[in-house]
Amino acid sequence: MNAGIIATRYSTALLELTSENGSGERVYSQVKVILDALGDVPGFSKAVSDPAVSDVSVKVSLAEAALAPSDVEPDLHRFLELLAANGRIGDLRLILQTFVSVYCKSKRIRRGRLVVPEESMLTDSLKKKLSDFVAQDGGWTLDLEVEVDPSLIGGFVFELDDKLLDASVSRQLDLIRRQYAERNRRLV
């Protein structure tokens, strides 16, 4: 069966469960933490989906290792047990990514990423302007992920869905460098 169909079915089921129990926001935030760990911690994704480990409770414990053990939402715990019992824990990353997309769509949340060169550049007015920009498009709210990258030198990079606004100094310098190189090639 297609992995996308599987991910959609499981993520939709998790969304319905969390909607019924009112735990959607907590599960959403914990899912984002697990996804970050799956992407950032080397070998974590491989360890969770390792077929050599057949014990369901071990796989669930591995998946929940990114969270504080006492803070795991019961609905998320049961869902992870279901995935492990059905042999779908290997698709965990795709299923959780699909859940985030489905949850955001159902709650009218758009996920954005803001990259700034230093923490001091992240002002409340910048966050408000970005939130207002997103709200103009039909009343959506913004879930903003912030990243610090000193290589930008100044300015910021804002990514929303498939749109990218690169207002960084490093980008402007790169454009000037390319234009200068192009002009010099014509002269020779």
PDB file of C-alpha atoms in Angstrom:
ATOM      1  CA  MET A   1       0.000   0.000   0.000  1.00  0.00           C
ATOM      2  CA  ASN A   2       1.171   3.530  -0.723  1.00  0.00           C
ATOM      3  CA  ALA A   3       3.002   5.143   2.232  1.00  0.00           C
ATOM      4  CA  GLY A   4       1.176   8.429   1.628  1.00  0.00           C
ATOM      5  CA  ILE A   5      -2.216   6.779   1.943  1.00  0.00           C
ATOM      6  CA  ILE A   6      -1.119   4.990   5.113  1.00  0.00           C
ATOM      7  CA  ALA A   7       0.226   8.221   6.616  1.00  0.00           C
ATOM      8  CA  THR A   8      -2.984  10.071   5.760  1.00  0.00           C
ATOM      9  CA  ARG A   9      -5.200   7.403   7.302  1.00  0.00           C
ATOM     10  CA  TYR A  10      -3.230   7.193  10.538  1.00  0.00           C
ATOM     11  CA  SER A  11      -2.800  10.960  10.890  1.00  0.00           C
ATOM     12  CA  THR A  12      -6.506  11.541  10.231  1.00  0.00           C
ATOM     13  CA  ALA A  13      -7.348   8.962  12.889  1.00  0.00           C
ATOM     14  CA  LEU A  14      -5.057  10.724  15.372  1.00  0.00           C
ATOM     15  CA  LEU A  15      -6.674  14.060  14.525  1.00  0.00           C
ATOM     16  CA  GLU A  16     -10.150  12.644  15.126  1.00  0.00           C
ATOM     17  CA  LEU A  17      -9.043  11.097  18.427  1.00  0.00           C
ATOM     18  CA  THR A  18      -7.491  14.326  19.674  1.00  0.00           C
ATOM     19  CA  SER A  19     -10.526  16.332  18.544  1.00  0.00           C
ATOM     20  CA  GLU A  20     -12.839  14.062  20.516  1.00  0.00           C
ATOM     21  CA  ASN A  21     -10.690  14.205  23.653  1.00  0.00           C
ATOM     22  CA  GLY A  22      -9.657  17.859  23.400  1.00  0.00           C
ATOM     23  CA  SER A  23      -5.953  17.029  23.472  1.00  0.00           C
ATOM     24  CA  GLY A  24      -5.128  18.290  19.980  1.00  0.00           C
ATOM     25  CA  GLU A  25      -2.944  21.248  20.919  1.00  0.00           C
ATOM     26  CA  ARG A  26      -0.854  19.237  23.408  1.00  0.00           C
ATOM     27  CA  VAL A  27      -0.433  16.327  20.990  1.00  0.00           C
ATOM     28  CA  TYR A  28       0.473  18.766  18.197  1.00  0.00           C
ATOM     29  CA  SER A  29       3.237  20.347  20.275  1.00  0.00           C
ATOM     30  CA  GLN A  30       4.587  16.926  21.336  1.00  0.00           C
ATOM     31  CA  VAL A  31       4.508  15.640  17.766  1.00  0.00           C
ATOM     32  CA  LYS A  32       6.615  18.635  16.690  1.00  0.00           C
ATOM     33  CA  VAL A  33       9.181  17.776  19.400  1.00  0.00           C
ATOM     34  CA  ILE A  34       9.352  14.152  18.252  1.00  0.00           C
ATOM     35  CA  LEU A  35       9.721  15.258  14.616  1.00  0.00           C
ATOM     36  CA  ASP A  36      12.565  17.591  15.561  1.00  0.00           C
ATOM     37  CA  ALA A  37      14.297  14.733  17.376  1.00  0.00           C
ATOM     38  CA  LEU A  38      13.786  12.365  14.434  1.00  0.00           C
ATOM     39  CA  GLY A  39      15.428  14.913  12.145  1.00  0.00           C
ATOM     40  CA  ASP A  40      18.152  16.235  14.422  1.00  0.00           C
ATOM     41  CA  VAL A  41      19.403  13.280  16.475  1.00  0.00           C
ATOM     42  CA  PRO A  42      21.627  10.998  14.392  1.00  0.00           C
ATOM     43  CA  GLY A  43      20.415   7.413  14.367  1.00  0.00           C
ATOM     44  CA  PHE A  44      17.211   8.144  16.297  1.00  0.00           C
ATOM     45  CA  SER A  45      14.924   7.531  13.338  1.00  0.00           C
ATOM     46  CA  LYS A  46      16.756   4.329  12.474  1.00  0.00           C
ATOM     47  CA  ALA A  47      16.552   3.092  16.077  1.00  0.00           C
ATOM     48  CA  VAL A  48      12.791   3.707  16.269  1.00  0.00           C
ATOM     49  CA  SER A  49      12.087   1.854  13.029  1.00  0.00           C
ATOM     50  CA  ASP A  50      14.623  -0.956  13.543  1.00  0.00           C
ATOM     51  CA  PRO A  51      12.922  -4.237  12.507  1.00  0.00           C
ATOM     52  CA  ALA A  52      15.238  -6.218  14.812  1.00  0.00           C
ATOM     53  CA  VAL A  53      13.397  -4.793  17.826  1.00  0.00           C
ATOM     54  CA  SER A  54      10.089  -6.625  17.946  1.00  0.00           C
ATOM     55  CA  ASP A  55       8.917  -5.530  21.405  1.00  0.00           C
ATOM     56  CA  VAL A  56       6.163  -2.913  20.977  1.00  0.00           C
ATOM     57  CA  SER A  57       6.831  -1.231  24.338  1.00  0.00           C
ATOM     58  CA  VAL A  58      10.511  -0.714  23.482  1.00  0.00           C
ATOM     59  CA  LYS A  59       9.661   0.993  20.189  1.00  0.00           C
ATOM     60  CA  VAL A  60       7.081   3.220  21.881  1.00  0.00           C
ATOM     61  CA  SER A  61       9.602   4.136  24.592  1.00  0.00           C
ATOM     62  CA  LEU A  62      12.153   5.017  21.931  1.00  0.00           C
ATOM     63  CA  ALA A  63       9.675   7.240  20.109  1.00  0.00           C
ATOM     64  CA  GLU A  64       8.709   8.949  23.371  1.00  0.00           C
ATOM     65  CA  ALA A  65      12.352   9.436  24.387  1.00  0.00           C
ATOM     66  CA  ALA A  66      12.297  12.932  22.890  1.00  0.00           C
ATOM     67  CA  LEU A  67       9.695  13.973  25.462  1.00  0.00           C
ATOM     68  CA  ALA A  68       9.825  14.087  29.247  1.00  0.00           C
ATOM     69  CA  PRO A  69       8.379  10.677  30.292  1.00  0.00           C
ATOM     70  CA  SER A  70       5.775  12.168  32.618  1.00  0.00           C
ATOM     71  CA  ASP A  71       4.556  14.639  29.994  1.00  0.00           C
ATOM     72  CA  VAL A  72       3.554  12.224  27.225  1.00  0.00           C
ATOM     73  CA  GLU A  73      -0.054  12.814  26.271  1.00  0.00           C
ATOM     74  CA  PRO A  74      -2.077   9.586  26.745  1.00  0.00           C
ATOM     75  CA  ASP A  75      -3.660   9.879  23.287  1.00  0.00           C
ATOM     76  CA  LEU A  76      -0.219  10.141  21.683  1.00  0.00           C
ATOM     77  CA  HIS A  77       1.041   7.208  23.750  1.00  0.00           C
ATOM     78  CA  ARG A  78      -1.874   5.006  22.636  1.00  0.00           C
ATOM     79  CA  PHE A  79      -1.351   6.109  19.052  1.00  0.00           C
ATOM     80  CA  LEU A  80       2.344   5.170  19.144  1.00  0.00           C
ATOM     81  CA  GLU A  81       1.410   1.791  20.632  1.00  0.00           C
ATOM     82  CA  LEU A  82      -1.052   1.278  17.771  1.00  0.00           C
ATOM     83  CA  LEU A  83       1.601   2.122  15.170  1.00  0.00           C
ATOM     84  CA  ALA A  84       4.092  -0.274  16.757  1.00  0.00           C
ATOM     85  CA  ALA A  85       1.536  -3.068  17.117  1.00  0.00           C
ATOM     86  CA  ASN A  86       0.506  -2.695  13.454  1.00  0.00           C
ATOM     87  CA  GLY A  87       4.107  -2.640  12.250  1.00  0.00           C
ATOM     88  CA  ARG A  88       3.853   0.966  11.041  1.00  0.00           C
ATOM     89  CA  ILE A  89       6.407   2.527  13.387  1.00  0.00           C
ATOM     90  CA  GLY A  90       8.828   2.617  10.447  1.00  0.00           C
ATOM     91  CA  ASP A  91       6.531   5.189   8.854  1.00  0.00           C
ATOM     92  CA  LEU A  92       6.481   7.295  12.025  1.00  0.00           C
ATOM     93  CA  ARG A  93       8.160  10.353  10.549  1.00  0.00           C
ATOM     94  CA  LEU A  94       5.870  10.528   7.517  1.00  0.00           C
ATOM     95  CA  ILE A  95       2.778   9.879   9.645  1.00  0.00           C
ATOM     96  CA  LEU A  96       3.685  12.604  12.145  1.00  0.00           C
ATOM     97  CA  GLN A  97       4.519  15.085   9.366  1.00  0.00           C
ATOM     98  CA  THR A  98       1.152  14.351   7.787  1.00  0.00           C
ATOM     99  CA  PHE A  99      -0.549  14.812  11.163  1.00  0.00           C
ATOM    100  CA  VAL A 100       1.053  18.244  11.544  1.00  0.00           C
ATOM    101  CA  SER A 101      -0.225  19.239   8.088  1.00  0.00           C
ATOM    102  CA  VAL A 102      -3.728  17.900   8.708  1.00  0.00           C
ATOM    103  CA  TYR A 103      -3.908  19.468  12.172  1.00  0.00           C
ATOM    104  CA  CYS A 104      -2.741  22.860  10.907  1.00  0.00           C
ATOM    105  CA  LYS A 105      -5.249  22.802   8.082  1.00  0.00           C
ATOM    106  CA  SER A 106      -8.100  21.896  10.445  1.00  0.00           C
ATOM    107  CA  LYS A 107      -7.176  24.685  12.895  1.00  0.00           C
ATOM    108  CA  ARG A 108      -6.336  27.245  10.174  1.00  0.00           C
ATOM    109  CA  ILE A 109      -2.689  27.464  11.185  1.00  0.00           C
ATOM    110  CA  ARG A 110       0.088  28.249   8.733  1.00  0.00           C
ATOM    111  CA  ARG A 111       3.583  27.190   9.685  1.00  0.00           C
ATOM    112  CA  GLY A 112       6.350  29.637   8.978  1.00  0.00           C
ATOM    113  CA  ARG A 113      10.079  29.722   9.529  1.00  0.00           C
ATOM    114  CA  LEU A 114      11.994  32.872  10.353  1.00  0.00           C
ATOM    115  CA  VAL A 115      15.785  32.943  10.185  1.00  0.00           C
ATOM    116  CA  VAL A 116      17.587  35.886  11.776  1.00  0.00           C
ATOM    117  CA  PRO A 117      21.324  36.545  12.183  1.00  0.00           C
ATOM    118  CA  GLU A 118      21.110  37.095  15.941  1.00  0.00           C
ATOM    119  CA  GLU A 119      18.541  36.679  18.685  1.00  0.00           C
ATOM    120  CA  SER A 120      18.306  40.448  19.295  1.00  0.00           C
ATOM    121  CA  MET A 121      16.861  40.939  15.764  1.00  0.00           C
ATOM    122  CA  LEU A 122      13.778  38.963  16.776  1.00  0.00           C
ATOM    123  CA  THR A 123      11.472  41.732  17.958  1.00  0.00           C
ATOM    124  CA  ASP A 124       7.829  41.577  18.922  1.00  0.00           C
ATOM    125  CA  SER A 125       7.000  44.051  16.162  1.00  0.00           C
ATOM    126  CA  LEU A 126       8.554  41.757  13.525  1.00  0.00           C
ATOM    127  CA  LYS A 127       6.565  38.785  14.858  1.00  0.00           C
ATOM    128  CA  LYS A 128       3.388  40.875  14.856  1.00  0.00           C
ATOM    129  CA  LYS A 129       3.956  42.077  11.281  1.00  0.00           C
ATOM    130  CA  LEU A 130       4.473  38.506  10.106  1.00  0.00           C
ATOM    131  CA  SER A 131       1.372  37.308  11.990  1.00  0.00           C
ATOM    132  CA  ASP A 132      -0.680  40.160  10.522  1.00  0.00           C
ATOM    133  CA  PHE A 133       0.642  39.315   7.050  1.00  0.00           C
ATOM    134  CA  VAL A 134      -0.563  35.718   7.438  1.00  0.00           C
ATOM    135  CA  ALA A 135      -3.890  36.779   9.000  1.00  0.00           C
ATOM    136  CA  GLN A 136      -4.698  38.962   5.960  1.00  0.00           C
ATOM    137  CA  ASP A 137      -5.070  35.815   3.890  1.00  0.00           C
ATOM    138  CA  GLY A 138      -8.328  34.557   5.384  1.00  0.00           C
ATOM    139  CA  GLY A 139      -7.807  34.762   9.133  1.00  0.00           C
ATOM    140  CA  TRP A 140      -5.111  32.142   9.486  1.00  0.00           C
ATOM    141  CA  THR A 141      -2.837  32.115  12.521  1.00  0.00           C
ATOM    142  CA  LEU A 142       0.926  31.745  12.332  1.00  0.00           C
ATOM    143  CA  ASP A 143       2.988  29.047  14.035  1.00  0.00           C
ATOM    144  CA  LEU A 144       6.444  30.561  13.784  1.00  0.00           C
ATOM    145  CA  GLU A 145       9.640  28.549  14.042  1.00  0.00           C
ATOM    146  CA  VAL A 146      12.645  30.775  14.702  1.00  0.00           C
ATOM    147  CA  GLU A 147      16.223  29.934  13.785  1.00  0.00           C
ATOM    148  CA  VAL A 148      19.419  31.916  14.321  1.00  0.00           C
ATOM    149  CA  ASP A 149      21.999  31.880  11.514  1.00  0.00           C
ATOM    150  CA  PRO A 150      24.892  34.358  11.885  1.00  0.00           C
ATOM    151  CA  SER A 151      25.895  33.877   8.225  1.00  0.00           C
ATOM    152  CA  LEU A 152      22.968  36.108   7.183  1.00  0.00           C
ATOM    153  CA  ILE A 153      24.911  39.153   8.493  1.00  0.00           C
ATOM    154  CA  GLY A 154      21.714  41.218   8.736  1.00  0.00           C
ATOM    155  CA  GLY A 155      18.064  41.222   7.720  1.00  0.00           C
ATOM    156  CA  PHE A 156      15.986  38.034   7.823  1.00  0.00           C
ATOM    157  CA  VAL A 157      14.652  35.109   5.792  1.00  0.00           C
ATOM    158  CA  PHE A 158      10.954  34.244   6.081  1.00  0.00           C
ATOM    159  CA  GLU A 159       9.564  31.031   4.651  1.00  0.00           C
ATOM    160  CA  LEU A 160       5.835  30.339   4.499  1.00  0.00           C
ATOM    161  CA  ASP A 161       4.497  27.327   2.640  1.00  0.00           C
ATOM    162  CA  ASP A 162       6.103  27.537  -0.801  1.00  0.00           C
ATOM    163  CA  LYS A 163       6.973  31.237  -0.553  1.00  0.00           C
ATOM    164  CA  LEU A 164      10.356  32.592   0.472  1.00  0.00           C
ATOM    165  CA  LEU A 165      11.153  36.174   1.391  1.00  0.00           C
ATOM    166  CA  ASP A 166      14.910  36.572   1.603  1.00  0.00           C
ATOM    167  CA  ALA A 167      15.674  40.036   2.970  1.00  0.00           C
ATOM    168  CA  SER A 168      19.141  39.126   4.250  1.00  0.00           C
ATOM    169  CA  VAL A 169      22.309  41.126   3.739  1.00  0.00           C
ATOM    170  CA  SER A 170      24.194  38.006   2.655  1.00  0.00           C
ATOM    171  CA  ARG A 171      21.669  37.463  -0.164  1.00  0.00           C
ATOM    172  CA  GLN A 172      22.026  41.059  -1.325  1.00  0.00           C
ATOM    173  CA  LEU A 173      25.827  40.775  -1.296  1.00  0.00           C
ATOM    174  CA  ASP A 174      25.594  37.561  -3.301  1.00  0.00           C
ATOM    175  CA  LEU A 175      23.405  39.275  -5.912  1.00  0.00           C
ATOM    176  CA  ILE A 176      25.859  42.167  -6.203  1.00  0.00           C
ATOM    177  CA  ARG A 177      28.756  39.716  -6.520  1.00  0.00           C
ATOM    178  CA  ARG A 178      26.992  37.856  -9.357  1.00  0.00           C
ATOM    179  CA  GLN A 179      26.097  41.046 -11.214  1.00  0.00           C
ATOM    180  CA  TYR A 180      29.679  42.274 -10.935  1.00  0.00           C
ATOM    181  CA  ALA A 181      31.039  38.956 -12.239  1.00  0.00           C
ATOM    182  CA  GLU A 182      28.565  38.980 -15.157  1.00  0.00           C
ATOM    183  CA  ARG A 183      29.514  42.535 -16.161  1.00  0.00           C
ATOM    184  CA  ASN A 184      33.233  41.694 -16.024  1.00  0.00           C
ATOM    185  CA  ARG A 185      32.724  38.662 -18.293  1.00  0.00           C
ATOM    186  CA  ARG A 186      31.175  40.901 -20.943  1.00  0.00           C
ATOM    187  CA  LEU A 187      34.105  43.325 -20.869  1.00  0.00           C
ATOM    188  CA  VAL A 188      36.739  40.692 -21.569  1.00  0.00           C
TER     189      VAL A 188
END
